[in-house]
Structure formats: C-alpha cells, structure tokens
Amino acid sequence: MLCLCEENMKKERKPFNVKLFYRRTCLIIYDIISVILASYLAIVMRYEFHVGEIPEHFMSPIDHVVPLNIVVTLGIFYLFRLYSSLWAFAGETELQNIVVSCVLSTVVNSICLQFFKTTSQAVPKSYYFFYLFLLITCIFSSRFSYRFFRSLKHKQQNKKNRISVMVIGAGEAANMIIKEIVNSNFSTMVIKCIIDDDKGKWGRYIQGIKVVGGRDKIVECADIYDVDEIIVAMPSASRTELKQILEISKEANCKLRSLPGMYQLVNGEVNVSKLRDVEVEDLLGRDPISVDLDSILGYVQGKVVLVTGGGGSIGSELCRQIASHRPKQLVIVDIYENSVYDIQQELKAKFPELNLVVLIASVRNTNRMNYIFSAYKPHIVYHAAAHKHVPLMEDSPTEAVKNNVFGTFKTAQAAAMSGVQRFVMISTDKAVNPTNIMGASKRICEMIIQTFDKHYETEFVAVRFGNVLGSNGSVIPLFRKQIAAGGPVTVTHPDIIRYFMTIPEAVSLVLQAGAYAKGGEIFVLDMGEPVKILDLAENLIKLSGYRVGEDIKIEFTGLRPGEKLYEELLMDEEGMKNTANRMIHIGRPIELNEHEFFVQLKELKDECQIESSDIRPLIKRIVPTYHSQDEEA
C-alpha cells in the first residue's frame, strides 16, 4: 500500500522546468541589483550626483538597511506574482502589481531607515520619492522589455506577409479596430491611412494614423499607399451611404471588409475578428426589408408547425424564424439527411427548450406523408420541398413533375385530410409565363393549391418570389468558387437580369404573407429593382480585390436550357391588389376547369410513371402560358 502511494506521488510530482528556473533566477538577481541600485542612486540623485557632499549619517543607515530591504522586497514581489506572471502578455493588472509592490517596498524601506538612523535627522524625504521612481523604472523595464522585444520580433517576422490597409471611417468603431491592429503582436496588417468625410478630422491622427481626406480620396490614396485591403468601419451608416462608399472603393481593386452593424459597437464587440468580407448584398443599395415578426408570428406561438424541405436554404431559414417565436412543436421533414442534420443541431444549440422533431421522408411517398400528418397533426404547414434547379430539371422533366407537382398534391391532400389550418406553398417567379419544366411544374402546383382551397377548410395559399442571394444553386456561391479558383467567372448572357432578395428577407415576407392568408391567394413579393447578373459578377470580382478582365476573366456561356433573359413576377391576366405591407401583393386567382384539370393531372401522372420520353406537350395543355425553348426555336 505504501509503495502504491509513493508511486502515485511520483506520478503527480511535476517535472522540474529548467527553463523556468533559469528565468526566475535571472529575475531575482536582477531585482537584487535593482534594489541596491535604487537605494544608493536615490541619495546620489538627491545631492545632484555630488557623491562627496553626502553626509555619512545618511549613508550609514542605507548600508545597514539594504540587505534587509532586499529580502523583504523579494518577498513582496513574490506575493504579488512578479515571478510567476506571463510577461509576454503583461497588461494593466501586471503594471498595477509592479506599482503596488514597489510602493510597499518603499514603505518598508522608510520604516527600516528610521530604525537604523544614527542621528536625530533621517534621510531627506525626497530620497523616498527617488527610490520609488528608480525601483518602479527598473522593475518595469525588466518585465515589459520582454514583451516589447518579443512584439518587435513578431512584427519583423510578419513583415514578409504585410498587408497594407486603408480604414474608412474615423469614429469609435474605427478607433477600436485600429488600436487592436496597431497593438497586436501577430497582425500582418499595417494601417496606412484613414478616410472620413468629416473635414474637421482631416489632417488629424488616430493611434498615430493620419486621416487623409474624404471619400473622393479613396481610389487616389489606395494607389499612393499601395493598399491591399480596405476596411469599412462605419457600422451606423445607412445602406444607401454604404453602397455609395463601396461603389467607390471597389474601383481601387482592393479586398473589402466591413463591420456587420451598429450593435457590435453598442455591445463593445468591435474587433478584428468581427470583420467580414463585403458581400454583394451590400451593393443592393437599400435597407434590409423589415417586418413586425412579433405580431405576425403570434399565430405561430403555441402551434404545431411543419416545414417540408426544412434542410434547404429557404426551409432552414423558415425553421430558424419559426423556432424563435415559441411554437408548440416544430416538425422538419426532408429527404436529404445531411442538410437537415445541420439545421437540427443548430436549432438544438440556439433553442434548447424547443420541441423539435426531425423526420426523413419524401413528399412523393403518400403513406409516409399521411402517417406524419396523422401522427403530429400540424396546425400550419410551410411547403418548401421542391426540385428548383432549372437546367437539371430540363434534363429530367419527369422527376421535376413527380417531386414538385405530385409531391405538392400528396402533401396538400394529407394536410387537408388531417385538418391543417393553413398551408403555405413556396412558389417562384419562374412560374410566370414559364419557359422551363421547373417553372411550369410550380405553376401547376399553384393551380393545385387554388383548387384545393375551394374544397377543404384548410386555407391554401402560395407565395411567389424571385432569386435569393446565397441560396443553394444561386449564382453567388458559384461565382465565389470560380473566383477562388482563379476564374474564369461564367455568365450565361451579358443582358440577363434577375430579381434578388436575401434569404432572411424572403422568409420573413413569406411568414407575413402566411399571416395575411384567407385562402386561395397567390402572394407576390416585391423584389425591388432587377439586377444584371453581369454587374453581380463584376462587383464580386472587385470586392474580392481583383481586376475584372485582368486578374479574373468573365466568360459568356449562353443561356442554359429553360433559362430566360428576365423573370416576371405576375402573369398578365392575374391583376394585382395590395396588402398592408407594400412589399406583398396578391394576384387574382385564374379561373380553370377543375374536372378537366384533374383529368390532365391523372394523365400526367401516368406519363411520368412510364417515364415518357416527352411530357412537354401535355404540360403545355395544362399550362397554356408555358413555352419551351424548343417550341420557340
């Protein structure tokens, strides 16, 4: 038993650190010398370095006190951790410890000198101030010189990878960013100049960096100072002002980064790690669309909500925003387990109290969908599951119809039979006068939704919108990959335009449209001004710090199968009326022969089951506004 205890003690005993012992020994020797130097040099300074004029009755007490003072001072330094701190990262706390310990040493020294004085006259009072000053100077120099030389070493090493930076903005946020970069041992950034429109700041300095002028100087100064990267530190700027700054900055052919927003400054979170690359969204030139989700999602609170396609870009954002408004239960359905697993883990971390159910299922499986609706009895359904990639669906039209048309039919039917209160289907602008199978299939889905609404108590509606920035399959992720690979960036046509919105914006409008639903509507989201894809590509190249046509080339590949030059949001015959939100409009339902429609759906289903070589003529009969590119040619 004793042997085991001895073995455990040996295991727990820390190995002797020779390097640490050497450093502490050197510090102790240095401190001994510092105490001696401060003790004698203080009296010499008091007599203006005239050593011969120093009275013996002053020197004698100092001689007697120095050995005792050394022992006591080393003890004080030990108590204040001056031998155990990591001086490479010394800061305000360590400086305070040095000052306090030196003051205590001075107090002890003065008491001892009073005790050992040889006459009634003590050493001059000024001696103690000189002693304190000298001791603090010596101890400070020994501790902080290590940090200084270490910082100098790192900065010399980092010069090889030095990045020249321009900061736009001379406010509090800019000051915090500049301070961190200037004081960092490891930053490879070197701030060359600051830009600000406030003329009162021109010619003045922040952390030693000059404010050289306003926004009209951005391109000129980027060239003069050979700037590699521009940091926009204007978290309180409006989107319009930010767009103007970025439009100028992108011409400097520098990489652009910015702070996310004003809340970072309010929370004191402004630092280099919060910087993000400037996105194309920043160049849309409008403030983010905002809705009063607290009032809109009142109908979600306490309800069972089911989201199909919950792992996709739109579906997952729907889940995030719904989860934040305390539903009774959130049921996520998706066929692709990897993406739905990601959103499951994210929601578990952000909303630990959320009653979350994640199910793997295909909307094409009638029995599976019937079982899910019967088991969980959702009050509200958001149907986002669909095949959306236009060229791929042109090559596999029957799969587009099976998933989009009949997946919607089966999901809607299961919802109606289980008594769902509201069913919201995500549609697309490509359903308007479609030129591709994907758009035509979504138009048929809209027709199904409008027909179901007439025969069931469930409120069936569709929400139609255009492209969302950064969604799966959108051009932005593709452009980024192409730029990262050195180009070329491929654009189908120089004149192609699209309507764009961010994912959170689109989803919040979908949720608001769902709140407005009375049944049978096709809600149309106002996507703002159309954007040329070529402009997006050029802007993204410039924002990445490259020159268009020189560093990264743009190639035109021609329109892909089923692709339009532009998308329409509303069919001509639908008309449109406004809602309480100016960004949401309602298209008037189109009259159709229901009996004929369901006969055509049955025929379409049979054709898909036998994998018909061409179902386009039949789709043309169902959707008269559909014109395939082959037909147009």
XYZ file of C-alpha atoms in Angstrom:
633
model
C 0.000 0.000 0.000
C 2.848 2.354 0.900
C 4.559 1.542 -2.389
C 1.419 2.440 -4.312
C 1.191 5.802 -2.509
C 4.819 6.528 -3.328
C 4.230 5.664 -6.979
C 1.186 7.963 -7.118
C 3.187 10.795 -5.558
C 5.878 10.326 -8.174
C 3.279 10.445 -10.937
C 1.656 13.599 -9.544
C 5.003 15.360 -8.971
C 5.548 17.936 -11.689
C 8.735 17.622 -13.733
C 11.443 20.164 -12.963
C 11.345 23.007 -15.503
C 14.957 24.087 -16.079
C 13.976 26.962 -18.396
C 11.522 28.397 -15.874
C 14.065 28.051 -13.031
C 16.660 29.865 -15.121
C 14.272 32.749 -15.920
C 13.185 33.208 -12.290
C 16.782 33.088 -11.037
C 17.755 35.777 -13.530
C 14.785 37.936 -12.429
C 15.686 37.549 -8.756
C 19.312 38.518 -9.411
C 18.118 41.482 -11.478
C 15.744 42.579 -8.696
C 18.511 42.366 -6.083
C 20.649 44.620 -8.247
C 17.652 46.933 -8.782
C 17.043 47.330 -5.009
C 20.737 48.070 -4.405
C 20.871 50.495 -7.329
C 17.666 52.293 -6.265
C 18.829 52.522 -2.643
C 22.177 54.222 -3.384
C 21.294 56.076 -6.566
C 18.343 57.747 -4.825
C 20.608 59.512 -2.294
C 23.108 60.352 -5.058
C 20.317 61.949 -7.126
C 19.148 63.840 -4.027
C 22.578 65.523 -3.874
C 22.654 66.092 -7.655
C 25.310 63.398 -8.188
C 27.837 65.121 -5.890
C 28.867 61.987 -4.021
C 31.376 63.785 -1.810
C 28.661 66.012 -0.345
C 26.555 63.113 1.000
C 26.720 63.077 4.839
C 27.936 59.873 6.487
C 24.935 59.758 8.813
C 22.751 59.295 5.724
C 24.899 56.625 4.077
C 25.341 54.505 7.208
C 21.601 53.662 7.674
C 21.303 52.838 3.974
C 24.257 50.416 4.260
C 22.571 48.672 7.201
C 19.088 48.559 5.612
C 19.959 47.346 2.069
C 20.345 43.591 2.949
C 17.077 43.569 4.887
C 15.369 45.621 2.193
C 16.434 43.102 -0.455
C 14.903 40.169 1.445
C 11.655 41.996 2.225
C 11.293 43.366 -1.326
C 11.817 39.915 -2.907
C 9.132 38.564 -0.565
C 6.719 41.325 -1.604
C 7.461 40.705 -5.284
C 6.743 37.014 -4.769
C 3.405 37.731 -3.097
C 2.400 39.988 -5.992
C 3.304 37.261 -8.539
C 6.136 39.182 -10.170
C 7.967 35.876 -10.635
C 5.037 33.818 -11.955
C 3.251 36.112 -14.441
C 3.463 35.579 -18.201
C 5.217 38.817 -19.078
C 4.802 38.232 -22.811
C 1.140 39.094 -22.271
C 1.535 41.594 -19.443
C -1.102 44.256 -19.180
C -2.796 46.647 -16.778
C -3.052 44.138 -13.903
C 0.667 43.322 -14.005
C 1.527 47.032 -14.108
C -0.627 47.635 -11.037
C 1.108 44.764 -9.236
C 4.521 46.310 -10.003
C 3.493 49.761 -8.717
C 1.845 48.451 -5.537
C 4.742 46.113 -4.677
C 7.292 48.911 -5.229
C 5.261 51.277 -3.021
C 5.213 48.639 -0.254
C 8.956 48.166 -0.663
C 9.404 51.945 -0.276
C 7.260 51.983 2.885
C 9.260 49.127 4.428
C 12.497 50.821 3.405
C 11.452 54.112 5.077
C 10.496 52.327 8.336
C 13.828 50.475 8.448
C 15.794 53.664 7.747
C 14.022 55.369 10.647
C 15.032 52.477 12.884
C 18.702 52.462 11.825
C 19.256 56.251 11.679
C 22.475 57.300 13.520
C 21.313 60.833 14.385
C 18.043 62.555 15.064
C 17.949 63.546 11.411
C 16.503 60.971 8.981
C 17.377 60.755 5.295
C 15.756 63.528 3.213
C 12.116 62.978 2.280
C 12.938 63.396 -1.379
C 15.075 60.236 -1.085
C 11.945 58.064 -0.836
C 10.418 59.519 -3.977
C 13.665 58.967 -5.906
C 13.856 55.426 -4.528
C 10.264 54.638 -5.575
C 10.779 56.140 -9.039
C 14.007 54.237 -9.632
C 12.652 50.927 -8.350
C 9.496 51.131 -10.481
C 11.591 52.075 -13.520
C 13.953 49.153 -13.061
C 11.250 46.550 -12.398
C 9.001 47.847 -15.187
C 11.903 47.794 -17.646
C 12.798 44.199 -16.821
C 9.250 42.882 -17.157
C 7.866 44.871 -20.058
C 11.051 44.928 -22.133
C 10.495 41.201 -22.739
C 7.079 41.944 -24.187
C 8.465 44.829 -26.270
C 11.291 42.821 -27.826
C 9.010 39.837 -28.378
C 6.478 42.080 -30.153
C 9.276 43.601 -32.232
C 10.444 40.118 -33.201
C 6.955 39.062 -34.336
C 6.420 42.246 -36.307
C 9.741 41.746 -38.083
C 8.697 38.201 -38.949
C 5.264 39.386 -40.139
C 6.774 41.998 -42.479
C 7.144 39.289 -45.108
C 3.343 38.884 -45.210
C 2.467 42.512 -44.521
C -0.937 43.713 -45.717
C -1.365 47.440 -46.324
C -4.753 48.610 -45.061
C -6.943 51.673 -45.519
C -9.654 52.317 -42.927
C -12.813 54.169 -43.973
C -14.403 55.916 -41.008
C -12.780 57.822 -38.156
C -15.290 57.145 -35.391
C -15.290 54.985 -32.269
C -15.528 51.714 -34.218
C -12.541 52.672 -36.379
C -10.565 53.630 -33.275
C -11.162 50.192 -31.725
C -10.189 48.355 -34.894
C -7.060 50.483 -35.422
C -5.994 50.096 -31.782
C -6.256 46.317 -31.974
C -4.326 46.094 -35.242
C -1.586 48.504 -34.105
C -1.096 46.796 -30.733
C -1.293 43.208 -31.948
C 1.882 41.128 -31.945
C 0.571 38.811 -34.601
C -1.331 41.039 -37.019
C 0.122 41.222 -40.512
C -1.932 44.357 -41.210
C -0.286 47.762 -41.425
C -2.707 50.689 -41.497
C -1.512 53.282 -43.970
C -4.267 55.910 -43.864
C -7.800 56.763 -42.733
C -10.656 58.178 -44.815
C -13.538 60.197 -43.357
C -15.948 62.746 -44.856
C -15.775 64.963 -41.755
C -13.467 67.825 -42.795
C -12.802 68.616 -39.127
C -10.899 65.334 -38.848
C -8.713 65.799 -41.946
C -5.010 66.047 -41.095
C -5.550 64.699 -37.577
C -4.360 61.345 -36.242
C -5.909 58.234 -34.661
C -3.410 55.916 -32.961
C -0.704 57.657 -34.996
C -2.500 57.095 -38.345
C -3.421 60.168 -40.384
C -6.912 60.992 -41.652
C -6.006 61.918 -45.228
C -9.351 63.102 -46.617
C -12.891 62.222 -47.696
C -14.355 59.516 -49.919
C -13.124 61.272 -53.057
C -9.586 60.340 -51.951
C -10.231 56.583 -51.641
C -9.000 55.481 -55.072
C -6.124 58.007 -55.122
C -4.836 57.082 -51.659
C -5.218 53.362 -52.333
C -2.760 53.849 -55.193
C -0.402 56.213 -53.300
C -0.147 53.953 -50.228
C -0.224 50.732 -52.253
C -3.237 49.500 -50.262
C -4.112 45.789 -50.370
C -7.252 45.830 -48.239
C -9.920 48.380 -47.315
C -11.794 48.110 -44.001
C -15.119 49.945 -43.844
C -15.598 50.789 -40.149
C -18.954 52.577 -40.404
C -21.435 50.377 -38.510
C -24.032 53.152 -38.179
C -24.056 54.082 -41.889
C -27.276 53.559 -43.858
C -27.392 51.033 -46.680
C -27.574 53.846 -49.214
C -24.471 55.566 -47.823
C -22.647 52.241 -47.523
C -23.455 51.430 -51.146
C -22.004 54.776 -52.273
C -18.793 54.120 -50.302
C -18.479 50.591 -51.671
C -19.142 51.680 -55.259
C -16.120 53.987 -54.975
C -13.974 51.530 -53.001
C -14.406 48.633 -55.405
C -12.674 50.700 -58.121
C -9.488 50.620 -56.009
C -9.073 46.876 -56.794
C -8.603 46.081 -53.103
C -10.207 43.439 -50.959
C -13.079 44.973 -48.992
C -14.104 44.099 -45.443
C -16.564 45.720 -43.058
C -18.180 45.571 -39.636
C -21.549 43.797 -39.533
C -23.590 46.516 -37.840
C -24.164 49.096 -35.148
C -24.986 46.521 -32.452
C -21.355 45.393 -32.483
C -20.323 48.870 -31.346
C -23.086 49.105 -28.727
C -22.103 45.742 -27.220
C -18.402 46.603 -27.227
C -17.704 43.747 -29.628
C -15.770 45.727 -32.219
C -12.588 43.855 -33.043
C -10.747 42.352 -35.976
C -12.497 39.001 -35.572
C -15.850 40.718 -36.237
C -14.756 41.970 -39.644
C -16.434 40.251 -42.557
C -15.903 40.308 -46.276
C -18.127 42.830 -48.038
C -20.900 40.923 -49.789
C -22.777 41.691 -52.982
C -25.858 42.265 -50.795
C -24.145 45.434 -49.537
C -24.298 46.830 -53.069
C -28.059 46.391 -53.469
C -28.326 49.942 -52.166
C -31.387 49.518 -49.993
C -32.046 48.976 -46.314
C -32.975 45.411 -45.339
C -36.672 44.654 -45.569
C -38.069 44.503 -42.056
C -41.384 43.131 -40.837
C -43.002 43.053 -37.429
C -42.455 39.367 -36.854
C -43.553 39.539 -33.212
C -47.088 40.477 -34.203
C -47.114 38.421 -37.398
C -45.895 35.235 -35.799
C -48.396 35.481 -32.990
C -50.351 32.794 -34.799
C -47.264 30.519 -34.695
C -46.860 30.637 -30.910
C -48.335 27.578 -29.281
C -48.996 25.868 -32.652
C -47.567 22.726 -34.222
C -45.725 23.871 -37.365
C -44.471 21.527 -40.079
C -41.875 22.561 -42.671
C -41.149 20.368 -45.688
C -37.745 20.789 -47.309
C -36.557 22.103 -43.942
C -32.904 21.403 -44.734
C -32.788 23.707 -47.778
C -31.763 27.346 -47.785
C -35.353 28.690 -47.613
C -36.704 25.852 -45.471
C -33.921 26.105 -42.886
C -34.393 29.884 -42.531
C -38.131 29.295 -42.082
C -37.271 26.913 -39.249
C -34.942 29.458 -37.605
C -37.505 32.248 -37.612
C -40.370 29.991 -36.529
C -38.275 28.464 -33.711
C -37.592 31.936 -32.301
C -41.344 32.503 -31.712
C -42.068 29.599 -29.374
C -44.178 27.161 -31.384
C -45.706 24.263 -29.501
C -43.749 21.908 -31.758
C -41.646 22.277 -34.894
C -41.644 19.289 -37.267
C -38.998 19.341 -40.010
C -39.377 16.989 -42.972
C -36.675 16.467 -45.599
C -35.368 13.676 -47.816
C -31.712 14.754 -47.563
C -30.333 13.794 -44.155
C -27.085 15.809 -44.218
C -28.635 19.258 -44.575
C -31.492 18.548 -42.171
C -28.986 17.272 -39.612
C -27.174 20.631 -39.755
C -30.316 22.643 -39.040
C -31.301 20.171 -36.308
C -28.010 20.703 -34.460
C -28.192 24.479 -34.923
C -31.723 24.710 -33.512
C -30.883 22.436 -30.581
C -27.999 24.736 -29.640
C -29.913 28.021 -30.082
C -33.303 26.892 -28.737
C -32.747 24.125 -26.159
C -36.374 24.366 -24.955
C -37.779 23.891 -28.480
C -39.918 20.786 -29.019
C -38.195 19.739 -32.229
C -38.944 16.712 -34.407
C -36.825 15.937 -37.475
C -38.099 13.329 -39.928
C -36.577 11.871 -43.058
C -39.302 11.470 -45.653
C -40.148 12.072 -49.297
C -43.157 14.221 -50.162
C -43.718 11.753 -53.028
C -44.489 8.939 -50.566
C -48.261 9.021 -49.952
C -48.307 6.632 -46.995
C -45.359 8.316 -45.289
C -46.891 11.792 -45.596
C -50.301 10.559 -44.411
C -48.652 8.949 -41.384
C -46.678 12.098 -40.480
C -49.745 14.347 -40.681
C -51.858 11.853 -38.748
C -49.223 11.411 -36.015
C -48.227 15.061 -35.447
C -51.396 16.887 -36.544
C -49.749 20.201 -37.524
C -51.751 23.419 -37.429
C -49.587 25.228 -40.007
C -47.569 23.813 -42.925
C -44.857 25.542 -44.948
C -44.217 23.504 -48.068
C -40.706 24.356 -49.299
C -39.708 20.916 -50.632
C -39.094 21.063 -54.392
C -36.618 20.475 -57.192
C -35.586 24.022 -58.174
C -32.522 23.736 -60.443
C -33.709 24.795 -63.902
C -31.140 23.140 -66.233
C -31.128 19.873 -64.266
C -34.928 19.675 -64.411
C -34.828 20.259 -68.174
C -32.800 17.048 -68.433
C -35.071 15.142 -66.008
C -38.563 16.580 -66.559
C -40.485 13.612 -65.157
C -38.569 13.882 -61.866
C -39.471 17.568 -61.634
C -43.148 16.724 -62.095
C -43.084 13.763 -59.689
C -41.466 15.803 -56.927
C -42.913 19.266 -57.449
C -46.395 18.557 -58.777
C -47.332 15.275 -57.174
C -45.222 15.853 -54.068
C -47.245 19.033 -53.522
C -50.502 17.232 -54.340
C -49.843 14.450 -51.804
C -48.627 16.822 -49.102
C -51.590 19.160 -49.604
C -54.025 16.238 -49.579
C -52.522 14.858 -46.358
C -52.777 18.347 -44.840
C -56.406 18.732 -45.831
C -57.404 15.296 -44.545
C -55.730 15.893 -41.166
C -57.395 19.278 -40.648
C -54.393 21.617 -41.060
C -55.456 25.231 -40.536
C -53.098 26.862 -43.038
C -50.936 25.512 -45.872
C -48.354 27.876 -47.407
C -46.531 26.719 -50.548
C -43.292 28.337 -51.666
C -43.514 29.170 -55.371
C -41.257 31.048 -57.789
C -41.294 33.853 -60.334
C -40.365 31.213 -62.903
C -43.986 30.021 -62.724
C -44.981 33.152 -64.661
C -45.089 32.504 -68.403
C -42.685 29.590 -67.832
C -40.072 28.619 -70.366
C -38.793 25.643 -68.372
C -40.137 22.498 -66.748
C -39.318 23.700 -63.245
C -41.357 26.892 -63.663
C -44.235 25.055 -65.355
C -44.316 22.454 -62.574
C -44.530 25.189 -59.935
C -47.365 26.843 -61.888
C -49.266 23.550 -61.765
C -48.570 23.490 -58.003
C -50.203 26.916 -57.718
C -53.225 25.610 -59.607
C -53.430 22.630 -57.230
C -53.274 24.933 -54.213
C -56.028 27.203 -55.549
C -58.228 24.215 -56.383
C -57.753 22.521 -53.010
C -58.657 25.757 -51.239
C -62.146 25.629 -52.765
C -62.900 22.142 -51.429
C -61.306 21.952 -47.986
C -61.457 24.007 -44.817
C -57.667 24.344 -44.841
C -56.505 27.768 -46.081
C -54.225 27.005 -49.038
C -52.011 29.829 -50.345
C -48.850 30.199 -52.410
C -46.059 32.747 -52.072
C -44.099 33.626 -55.178
C -40.719 35.359 -55.199
C -37.516 35.557 -57.228
C -33.923 34.617 -56.551
C -32.440 34.745 -53.073
C -28.808 35.696 -52.586
C -26.648 32.860 -51.317
C -29.287 30.142 -51.608
C -28.389 26.652 -52.784
C -27.963 26.742 -56.543
C -27.815 30.553 -56.839
C -25.115 32.305 -58.841
C -23.327 33.928 -55.882
C -21.836 30.721 -54.364
C -20.858 29.616 -57.886
C -19.123 32.927 -58.599
C -17.227 32.731 -55.298
C -15.918 29.255 -56.108
C -14.862 30.378 -59.575
C -13.061 33.445 -58.182
C -11.313 31.322 -55.535
C -10.134 29.006 -58.321
C -8.686 31.959 -60.268
C -11.527 32.223 -62.768
C -12.999 32.474 -65.238
C -16.370 33.586 -63.910
C -19.105 32.259 -66.179
C -22.179 34.348 -67.029
C -24.783 32.926 -69.362
C -25.627 36.186 -71.159
C -24.465 39.830 -70.852
C -28.070 41.098 -70.639
C -29.575 38.552 -68.274
C -31.303 40.116 -65.250
C -32.830 38.744 -62.074
C -34.698 39.999 -59.009
C -32.781 39.405 -55.795
C -33.518 39.335 -52.088
C -31.619 37.955 -49.099
C -32.780 34.673 -47.578
C -33.928 36.199 -44.227
C -35.806 38.958 -46.098
C -37.632 36.496 -48.346
C -38.538 34.187 -45.469
C -39.831 36.976 -43.229
C -42.085 38.136 -46.077
C -43.259 34.547 -46.612
C -44.227 34.378 -42.950
C -46.040 37.696 -43.148
C -47.896 36.612 -46.283
C -48.908 33.470 -44.388
C -50.399 35.684 -41.676
C -52.459 37.578 -44.282
C -53.809 34.368 -45.847
C -57.550 33.952 -46.235
C -57.287 31.067 -48.681
C -56.672 30.728 -52.430
C -54.297 33.674 -52.813
C -51.050 33.763 -54.704
C -48.930 36.249 -52.782
C -46.300 38.043 -54.838
C -43.283 39.531 -53.080
C -41.912 42.848 -54.324
C -38.296 42.007 -55.137
C -37.249 45.605 -55.780
C -35.231 46.634 -58.808
C -33.872 43.951 -61.163
C -30.116 43.343 -61.132
C -27.914 42.403 -64.086
C -26.044 39.171 -63.426
C -23.025 40.630 -65.245
C -22.951 43.515 -62.727
C -23.091 40.999 -59.874
C -20.141 39.084 -61.304
C -18.057 42.238 -61.834
C -18.856 43.562 -58.357
C -17.980 40.279 -56.690
C -14.637 40.161 -58.508
C -13.838 43.741 -57.452
C -14.970 43.149 -53.860
C -12.554 40.220 -53.743
C -9.686 42.581 -54.621
C -9.213 41.541 -58.251
C -9.400 43.398 -61.532
C -12.087 42.364 -63.997
C -10.636 41.056 -67.240
C -7.044 41.140 -65.965
C -6.905 39.071 -62.768
C -10.252 37.314 -63.266
C -11.895 36.993 -66.683
C -15.630 36.772 -67.373
C -16.850 34.296 -69.986
C -20.322 34.167 -71.554
C -21.607 30.637 -71.948
C -25.051 31.224 -73.479
C -28.465 30.741 -71.927
C -28.892 27.339 -70.312
C -31.825 25.049 -71.174
C -35.069 26.617 -69.992
C -33.450 29.881 -68.896
C -34.968 33.323 -69.567
C -33.216 36.639 -70.001
C -35.592 38.045 -67.380
C -38.234 36.759 -64.976
C -41.740 38.101 -64.438
C -43.394 38.125 -61.057
C -47.021 38.257 -62.179
C -48.968 36.831 -65.086
C -50.641 39.427 -67.271
C -54.144 38.080 -66.718
C -53.866 37.857 -62.948
C -54.061 41.506 -61.966
C -52.792 42.519 -58.553
C -54.008 44.085 -55.322
C -52.093 45.451 -52.371
C -51.850 44.268 -48.783
C -50.989 46.144 -45.578
C -47.327 45.534 -46.409
C -46.240 47.403 -49.547
C -43.765 44.592 -50.277
C -46.520 41.967 -50.578
C -49.181 41.868 -53.294
C -51.955 39.416 -54.114
C -52.548 38.029 -57.575
C -56.150 37.295 -58.548
C -56.777 33.545 -58.964
C -57.193 32.374 -62.540
C -60.351 30.514 -63.419
C -59.850 26.937 -64.608
C -61.962 23.890 -65.432
C -61.408 21.709 -62.379
C -62.715 18.496 -63.927
C -60.502 18.899 -66.972
C -57.556 19.859 -64.729
C -57.793 16.691 -62.632
C -58.161 14.522 -65.752
C -54.996 16.121 -67.116
C -53.215 15.549 -63.794
C -54.144 11.846 -63.947
C -52.810 11.632 -67.494
C -49.627 13.479 -66.444
C -49.133 11.059 -63.552
C -49.488 8.046 -65.871
C -46.991 9.524 -68.330
C -44.461 10.105 -65.516
C -44.860 6.576 -64.176
C -43.974 5.072 -67.550
C -41.085 7.566 -67.867
C -42.486 9.142 -71.024
C -39.781 10.497 -73.307
C -41.523 13.870 -73.655
C -44.194 15.185 -71.343
C -43.844 18.796 -72.537
C -46.895 18.781 -74.872
C -49.099 17.569 -72.011
C -47.683 20.239 -69.664
C -48.383 22.801 -72.388
C -52.054 21.743 -72.350
C -52.227 22.151 -68.572
C -50.283 25.436 -68.535
C -51.131 27.310 -71.756
C -48.607 30.073 -70.951
C -45.753 27.527 -70.960
C -43.442 27.847 -73.979
C -40.431 25.572 -74.135
C -37.293 26.825 -75.849
C -37.560 24.058 -78.444
C -41.057 25.269 -79.300
C -39.864 28.878 -79.576
C -36.948 27.815 -81.765
